[in-house]
Amino acid sequence: MTERRKTLLALGVLLGVLILFFGKILFTDKIIRAPDIINEYYWSVVSLSKQSLGDVFRLHLSADWDIFNNTGNTLEGGGQGNRFLFWQGLLYKLIPPPASVAWFIVLHLFAAAAGVFMLCRAIGCGRLAAVAAGLVFALAPENASLINAGHVLKIATICVAPWAFYFLERGLQSRRPLFFMTAGFVLALQFFYTHWQIAFYTCLAVALYALTRSAAIIMAERQERPRLAGRLFLLNLVVLVFFLTTVAMDLMPLAKWSSETNRGALSGANQGKGGLNREEAMLWSMPPEELAAFAIPGMFGFSRQEGGENPTNIGAYYWGRMIFTQTTSYLGLLPWLLLPLPLLFRRDRYTWIALAGVVLGLLFSMGKFTPFYNLLFDHFPGVNRFRVPKMIMFIPVLAMAFLSGIGLTLLRDEAVRTARRFRGYLLAVAALPLLLLLLLAVEKAGEAFWITSLMELLAQPTRYQQGAQLVAQRWNNLVAETAIAAAFAAAYALVLWVGCRRPRLATAVPLLLVLLFLADVGRVNAKFLFLVDEPRETSHAFTTPAIEFLRTKPHEYRVLPMNGTSGPYSAKRIPVLFVPMPVQQQRWQEFLDALVLTSAMPDIVNLKYLVMSGEQYQREKGSIGDRYVPVFQAPDGSEVVLENRRVLPKGWLVPSVALASRPGEALTLMQNSAFDPRRLAIVEVAPPFAMSPPDRAAGGAGEVVLGRYEGLRIDLTARATVNALLVLGEKYYQGWKATVDGRPAEIQRVNHILRGVYLTPGEHRVEFVFDPLPFKIGKYLTLASFALFAALLVREWLLRRGRVRSEE
């Protein structure tokens, strides 16, 4: 059998194991119980499943402005790179939901396992050891339990990382530019998955890997190749440049967009320097005591979603010091048991780099509990833009998988097994179950003491539980998990001790260890694969009477659902006022925080409809008054649609303006019930001509007729009777350009968040077009990079074909 066929067979084994391991979520008509999936991600899956095959492969590379979400939403074209990942749409087209979500996750975990396999093979690991390393990365609960959180795109983004390291390593070994370009290309593909925090952490880790590996190569070969340092510098620069040009279509618009978000450089967070403030950024820091969970996975309980009943196989909910968690930090015992082997018997550059990845990744994940992360937060660019320091844990998992592959390879070496140091290693492995049993005895003997000492943590109430029963549940779970960990540690020790001391069994030891690993992590992962029936609101045909009523209304008016999420409405192409997002434009978030439904603020953003439950309406109708009038009620009385009788049209003319003297002043003025947006607009730049004073402004300044209202274009006809400001019920954003009667016009920021243009008396044709420059520049750079990469791949194929023919 050829080496290629052996590799394909190994990859087939990897895929088969993963399908069997995750069969529960793959072969079912149920869906993973995760709010991020049920309430958000699944809507896009349903939409993608309805595409034609032509749409799957068709590229629509244009800047986007979504009129159905968040009163107009955009990433300025950033995120369009996701369209190059055509396999996503193809999978969702070929496999019907809800099963397609699980298949998407598992196939990406397979891609990750395959990348780790190839990386381990590239540095000399045995084939079985490389398969085991791939399984460690894909099945380690730290990664796999992200399924429970519903972080689908996070999983997909993580799963690209091993391939970036593989191609970089191949480049460093061969010194061929194509491999370095491929590493940059893979990093760009990872960025296109749109989980930018994971992509950022991967780039940091890849950069450190490149620097340390290059330094080691230069030190080893500096005598024979004096110019090697310059060549390696240029080759590593190829990775950076090719990554930046390939990802430019996403990166350039996002850099511009992010500057005005609540985490951007212009925001007030982090003491005016941009990014998150320290407290929010470090909420999800892994407490140091939770390192014990690497040996005892349930020591601090297991996560569950608080949206329903607790799975029966979970003894206690998480009770550690993080604000909450939907995942677990466990990697399985096997990687930690194998870790000493490379340190004892293969102290080469790969071992030390991987160990550094483990140590630095753990320090980083501890966030606020270490000076290391605090230093980076204060001084390293980009770190303060993200929360959840623990999210970097996929890097230590990758490094541990890598070291596991080296460790299992060493186990197959007879010289290692007969070495004196190996006997000490076996004694240390045998000591672990004894230590865990000793810990179990201490827990049992000192139960009252430990419960009293840990009472502050053990007694923390959950949404559903509190009191003495909760304390007992948590303590009993801790004791039980210690016993289970001791049992698994004893099984590992038995396999290693007996198998490695008997030559006839030695070859079977790696396989037995892998089987034990599957049982170990399978027990833990089973607690995070909780399924529920497909929710009605995400089924293809589902709708509500309120949705059906509102679907017939013009798109220029918006809806605020107050009895549930906005997703079902925007999915049916009904414009909604806002959707909950962790990153919002700063001014828009300020507007939402200040929004008063009884003020003029809903009127100026074209909020025409409120949706309430029947019970909610009965409770609140007294405070609503006659401004919001019921115009529709579901036959069973479960929903009521209220119409805002004071809502403004898409565009209106204002005869007078007031100049805001400080940021946020407009919000305060608009909250006042006396503010009349038809008579007065609040601007931040003085008008170019004289306008009526606010105290003398008449009621109106003319009329506006809406012509076209689309995502990227709005056309209006305005008939102004006096000098006036045309105010549009749309967000101000710099990517928009305006013309008045065919001539460019400057767009003004009005009423804190809206946009408008000044008009003189008479009839005018006004056009707004969304055409951001960063996206156009980035698009051409990305397409040029794709073309260059494709050309180099064709050249490589022709060269290989020529070599094969010459050998024949």
Short mmCIF file of C-alpha atoms in Angstrom, two decimals, residues 539-798:
data_model
loop_
_atom_site.label_atom_id
_atom_site.label_comp_id
_atom_site.label_asym_id
_atom_site.label_seq_id
_atom_site.Cartn_x
_atom_site.Cartn_y
_atom_site.Cartn_z
CA SER A 539 -39.53 25.39 11.23
CA HIS A 540 -39.82 26.31 7.58
CA ALA A 541 -43.56 26.83 7.45
CA PHE A 542 -44.02 28.42 10.85
CA THR A 543 -45.34 31.89 11.25
CA THR A 544 -47.57 33.75 13.69
CA PRO A 545 -50.69 35.75 12.96
CA ALA A 546 -48.80 38.93 13.87
CA ILE A 547 -45.99 38.09 11.46
CA GLU A 548 -48.47 37.38 8.68
CA PHE A 549 -50.18 40.70 9.34
CA LEU A 550 -46.92 42.66 9.35
CA ARG A 551 -45.50 40.96 6.24
CA THR A 552 -47.97 42.92 4.14
CA LYS A 553 -46.84 46.30 5.45
CA PRO A 554 -44.34 48.58 3.65
CA HIS A 555 -40.67 47.94 4.40
CA GLU A 556 -39.95 51.55 5.25
CA TYR A 557 -41.66 51.12 8.63
CA ARG A 558 -40.17 49.17 11.51
CA VAL A 559 -41.40 46.77 14.16
CA LEU A 560 -40.44 46.27 17.81
CA PRO A 561 -41.38 42.78 19.09
CA MET A 562 -41.83 43.05 22.85
CA ASN A 563 -43.01 39.49 23.38
CA GLY A 564 -39.98 37.59 22.09
CA THR A 565 -36.93 37.73 19.87
CA SER A 566 -36.63 39.73 16.66
CA GLY A 567 -35.27 36.82 14.63
CA PRO A 568 -38.58 35.38 13.36
CA TYR A 569 -39.58 38.83 12.07
CA SER A 570 -36.38 39.77 10.25
CA ALA A 571 -36.21 36.23 8.83
CA LYS A 572 -39.59 36.95 7.20
CA ARG A 573 -38.18 40.22 5.83
CA ILE A 574 -39.95 42.44 8.33
CA PRO A 575 -37.72 45.37 9.40
CA VAL A 576 -37.13 45.36 13.16
CA LEU A 577 -35.87 48.19 15.36
CA PHE A 578 -32.97 46.27 16.88
CA VAL A 579 -31.46 42.86 17.44
CA PRO A 580 -29.28 42.07 20.47
CA MET A 581 -25.61 42.11 19.48
CA PRO A 582 -22.49 42.27 21.69
CA VAL A 583 -20.88 44.79 19.34
CA GLN A 584 -23.00 47.73 18.20
CA GLN A 585 -22.26 51.09 16.69
CA GLN A 586 -21.62 53.25 19.73
CA ARG A 587 -24.12 55.97 18.86
CA TRP A 588 -26.81 53.42 18.08
CA GLN A 589 -26.26 51.71 21.43
CA GLU A 590 -26.52 55.08 23.16
CA PHE A 591 -29.81 55.71 21.34
CA LEU A 592 -31.20 52.32 22.40
CA ASP A 593 -30.14 52.90 25.99
CA ALA A 594 -31.92 56.28 25.99
CA LEU A 595 -35.01 55.18 24.03
CA VAL A 596 -38.33 56.28 25.57
CA LEU A 597 -41.39 54.89 23.79
CA THR A 598 -43.52 57.84 24.80
CA SER A 599 -41.08 60.39 23.33
CA ALA A 600 -40.46 61.32 19.69
CA MET A 601 -37.54 58.90 19.49
CA PRO A 602 -39.58 55.99 18.06
CA ASP A 603 -41.14 58.36 15.50
CA ILE A 604 -37.85 59.49 13.94
CA VAL A 605 -36.63 55.91 13.32
CA ASN A 606 -39.93 54.95 11.63
CA LEU A 607 -41.01 52.62 14.46
CA LYS A 608 -44.64 52.09 13.52
CA TYR A 609 -45.57 48.79 15.16
CA LEU A 610 -45.20 47.23 18.59
CA VAL A 611 -45.97 43.57 19.13
CA MET A 612 -47.09 42.49 22.58
CA SER A 613 -48.57 39.39 24.11
CA GLY A 614 -52.21 39.69 25.00
CA GLU A 615 -51.41 39.61 28.70
CA GLN A 616 -48.69 42.23 28.36
CA TYR A 617 -51.01 44.58 26.50
CA GLN A 618 -53.69 44.26 29.16
CA ARG A 619 -51.12 45.14 31.83
CA GLU A 620 -49.59 48.11 30.02
CA LYS A 621 -52.39 49.65 27.97
CA GLY A 622 -53.12 52.17 30.68
CA SER A 623 -49.59 53.62 30.45
CA ILE A 624 -49.51 53.55 26.65
CA GLY A 625 -52.43 55.93 26.21
CA ASP A 626 -53.91 56.61 22.79
CA ARG A 627 -50.59 56.96 20.97
CA TYR A 628 -50.18 53.22 20.28
CA VAL A 629 -53.47 51.87 19.02
CA PRO A 630 -54.31 48.15 18.53
CA VAL A 631 -54.71 47.39 14.82
CA PHE A 632 -54.55 43.61 14.96
CA GLN A 633 -55.18 40.85 17.48
CA ALA A 634 -54.50 37.13 17.01
CA PRO A 635 -57.68 35.02 16.95
CA ASP A 636 -56.68 33.36 20.23
CA GLY A 637 -55.75 36.69 21.81
CA SER A 638 -52.09 35.68 22.26
CA GLU A 639 -50.67 38.60 20.26
CA VAL A 640 -51.58 42.24 19.79
CA VAL A 641 -50.09 44.57 17.18
CA LEU A 642 -50.12 48.26 18.10
CA GLU A 643 -49.67 51.07 15.59
CA ASN A 644 -47.76 54.26 16.41
CA ARG A 645 -50.02 57.03 15.12
CA ARG A 646 -47.27 59.65 15.39
CA VAL A 647 -44.64 57.84 13.34
CA LEU A 648 -42.81 59.96 10.78
CA PRO A 649 -42.40 59.03 7.11
CA LYS A 650 -39.08 57.84 5.70
CA GLY A 651 -38.09 61.41 4.91
CA TRP A 652 -39.38 64.80 6.10
CA LEU A 653 -38.35 68.44 5.83
CA VAL A 654 -37.44 70.50 8.91
CA PRO A 655 -37.35 74.31 8.79
CA SER A 656 -35.13 74.86 11.84
CA VAL A 657 -32.06 73.31 13.41
CA ALA A 658 -30.34 73.50 16.79
CA LEU A 659 -26.61 73.01 17.13
CA ALA A 660 -25.66 70.45 19.79
CA SER A 661 -23.04 71.88 22.11
CA ARG A 662 -21.84 68.57 23.56
CA PRO A 663 -22.00 64.83 22.73
CA GLY A 664 -25.22 63.23 23.81
CA GLU A 665 -27.15 66.49 24.11
CA ALA A 666 -29.45 65.42 21.29
CA LEU A 667 -30.55 62.35 23.25
CA THR A 668 -31.51 64.43 26.27
CA LEU A 669 -33.50 66.87 24.12
CA MET A 670 -35.29 64.10 22.24
CA GLN A 671 -36.37 62.40 25.47
CA ASN A 672 -38.33 65.54 26.34
CA SER A 673 -42.01 65.19 25.42
CA ALA A 674 -41.97 68.77 24.08
CA PHE A 675 -39.46 67.94 21.33
CA ASP A 676 -41.11 68.13 17.88
CA PRO A 677 -38.93 66.50 15.20
CA ARG A 678 -41.12 67.97 12.40
CA ARG A 679 -40.20 71.49 13.45
CA LEU A 680 -36.66 71.11 14.79
CA ALA A 681 -33.63 68.93 14.09
CA ILE A 682 -30.49 68.68 16.22
CA VAL A 683 -27.30 68.88 14.18
CA GLU A 684 -23.58 68.93 14.94
CA VAL A 685 -22.39 71.26 12.16
CA ALA A 686 -23.83 74.70 11.49
CA PRO A 687 -26.06 74.90 8.37
CA PRO A 688 -24.61 76.43 5.17
CA PHE A 689 -27.40 79.00 4.94
CA ALA A 690 -29.82 80.83 7.18
CA MET A 691 -32.75 78.84 8.52
CA SER A 692 -35.76 79.77 10.60
CA PRO A 693 -34.97 80.30 14.29
CA PRO A 694 -36.33 77.48 16.47
CA ASP A 695 -38.76 79.82 18.26
CA ARG A 696 -40.17 81.08 14.95
CA ALA A 697 -40.22 77.91 12.88
CA ALA A 698 -43.52 77.12 11.25
CA GLY A 699 -45.06 73.68 11.32
CA GLY A 700 -43.77 72.44 7.99
CA ALA A 701 -41.21 73.12 5.29
CA GLY A 702 -42.63 71.13 2.39
CA GLU A 703 -43.24 67.50 1.46
CA VAL A 704 -41.12 64.45 0.65
CA VAL A 705 -42.13 61.55 -1.60
CA LEU A 706 -40.28 58.26 -1.30
CA GLY A 707 -39.36 56.78 -4.67
CA ARG A 708 -37.04 53.81 -4.10
CA TYR A 709 -36.18 52.16 -0.80
CA GLU A 710 -33.64 49.35 -1.11
CA GLY A 711 -30.70 48.06 0.87
CA LEU A 712 -28.07 50.00 -1.04
CA ARG A 713 -30.10 52.87 -2.45
CA ILE A 714 -32.82 55.34 -1.43
CA ASP A 715 -34.39 57.84 -3.84
CA LEU A 716 -36.67 60.68 -2.78
CA THR A 717 -38.33 63.74 -4.29
CA ALA A 718 -38.44 66.75 -1.96
CA ARG A 719 -40.47 69.95 -2.48
CA ALA A 720 -39.11 72.53 -0.04
CA THR A 721 -40.97 75.79 0.58
CA VAL A 722 -38.11 77.34 2.60
CA ASN A 723 -34.49 76.58 3.36
CA ALA A 724 -34.79 73.20 5.00
CA LEU A 725 -33.03 70.09 6.21
CA LEU A 726 -34.20 66.83 4.68
CA VAL A 727 -34.08 64.28 7.51
CA LEU A 728 -34.06 60.60 6.67
CA GLY A 729 -35.25 58.00 9.17
CA GLU A 730 -32.06 56.02 8.56
CA LYS A 731 -28.76 55.76 10.41
CA TYR A 732 -25.91 58.09 9.61
CA TYR A 733 -22.95 56.14 8.27
CA GLN A 734 -19.90 57.36 6.40
CA GLY A 735 -20.22 54.77 3.65
CA TRP A 736 -23.35 56.51 2.34
CA LYS A 737 -23.06 59.12 -0.39
CA ALA A 738 -25.74 61.60 -1.42
CA THR A 739 -26.57 63.61 -4.52
CA VAL A 740 -29.07 66.43 -4.90
CA ASP A 741 -30.25 66.87 -8.47
CA GLY A 742 -27.27 64.81 -9.61
CA ARG A 743 -24.65 66.84 -7.74
CA PRO A 744 -22.75 65.51 -4.68
CA ALA A 745 -24.13 66.70 -1.36
CA GLU A 746 -22.68 66.48 2.12
CA ILE A 747 -24.59 64.19 4.46
CA GLN A 748 -25.18 65.65 7.93
CA ARG A 749 -25.47 63.78 11.21
CA VAL A 750 -28.93 64.60 12.55
CA ASN A 751 -30.65 63.78 15.85
CA HIS A 752 -27.58 61.87 17.09
CA ILE A 753 -28.02 58.86 14.77
CA LEU A 754 -29.88 59.92 11.61
CA ARG A 755 -28.70 61.44 8.35
CA GLY A 756 -29.90 64.33 6.26
CA VAL A 757 -29.02 66.91 3.60
CA TYR A 758 -29.70 70.63 3.38
CA LEU A 759 -32.03 71.84 0.61
CA THR A 760 -32.95 75.22 -0.79
CA PRO A 761 -36.55 76.06 -1.75
CA GLY A 762 -37.85 74.21 -4.78
CA GLU A 763 -38.23 70.63 -6.02
CA HIS A 764 -35.19 68.36 -5.71
CA ARG A 765 -34.29 64.78 -6.59
CA VAL A 766 -32.28 63.32 -3.70
CA GLU A 767 -30.43 60.01 -3.93
CA PHE A 768 -28.55 58.09 -1.24
CA VAL A 769 -26.20 55.28 -2.32
CA PHE A 770 -24.17 52.98 -0.06
CA ASP A 771 -20.71 52.73 -1.63
CA PRO A 772 -17.93 52.52 1.01
CA LEU A 773 -14.42 52.95 -0.39
CA PRO A 774 -12.60 50.52 1.96
CA PHE A 775 -14.67 47.62 0.64
CA LYS A 776 -13.95 48.47 -3.01
CA ILE A 777 -10.21 48.64 -2.43
CA GLY A 778 -10.25 45.48 -0.31
CA LYS A 779 -12.30 43.55 -2.86
CA TYR A 780 -9.81 44.11 -5.66
CA LEU A 781 -6.89 43.18 -3.41
CA THR A 782 -8.63 39.97 -2.38
CA LEU A 783 -9.52 38.99 -5.94
CA ALA A 784 -5.95 39.71 -7.07
CA SER A 785 -4.61 37.47 -4.28
CA PHE A 786 -6.99 34.68 -5.23
CA ALA A 787 -5.91 34.95 -8.86
CA LEU A 788 -2.20 34.89 -7.96
CA PHE A 789 -2.66 31.90 -5.66
CA ALA A 790 -4.64 30.01 -8.28
CA ALA A 791 -1.93 30.71 -10.87
CA LEU A 792 0.77 29.39 -8.52
CA LEU A 793 -1.23 26.24 -7.81
CA VAL A 794 -1.62 25.60 -11.55
CA ARG A 795 2.11 26.16 -12.00
CA GLU A 796 2.87 23.71 -9.18
CA TRP A 797 0.57 21.10 -10.72
CA LEU A 798 2.23 21.47 -14.12
#
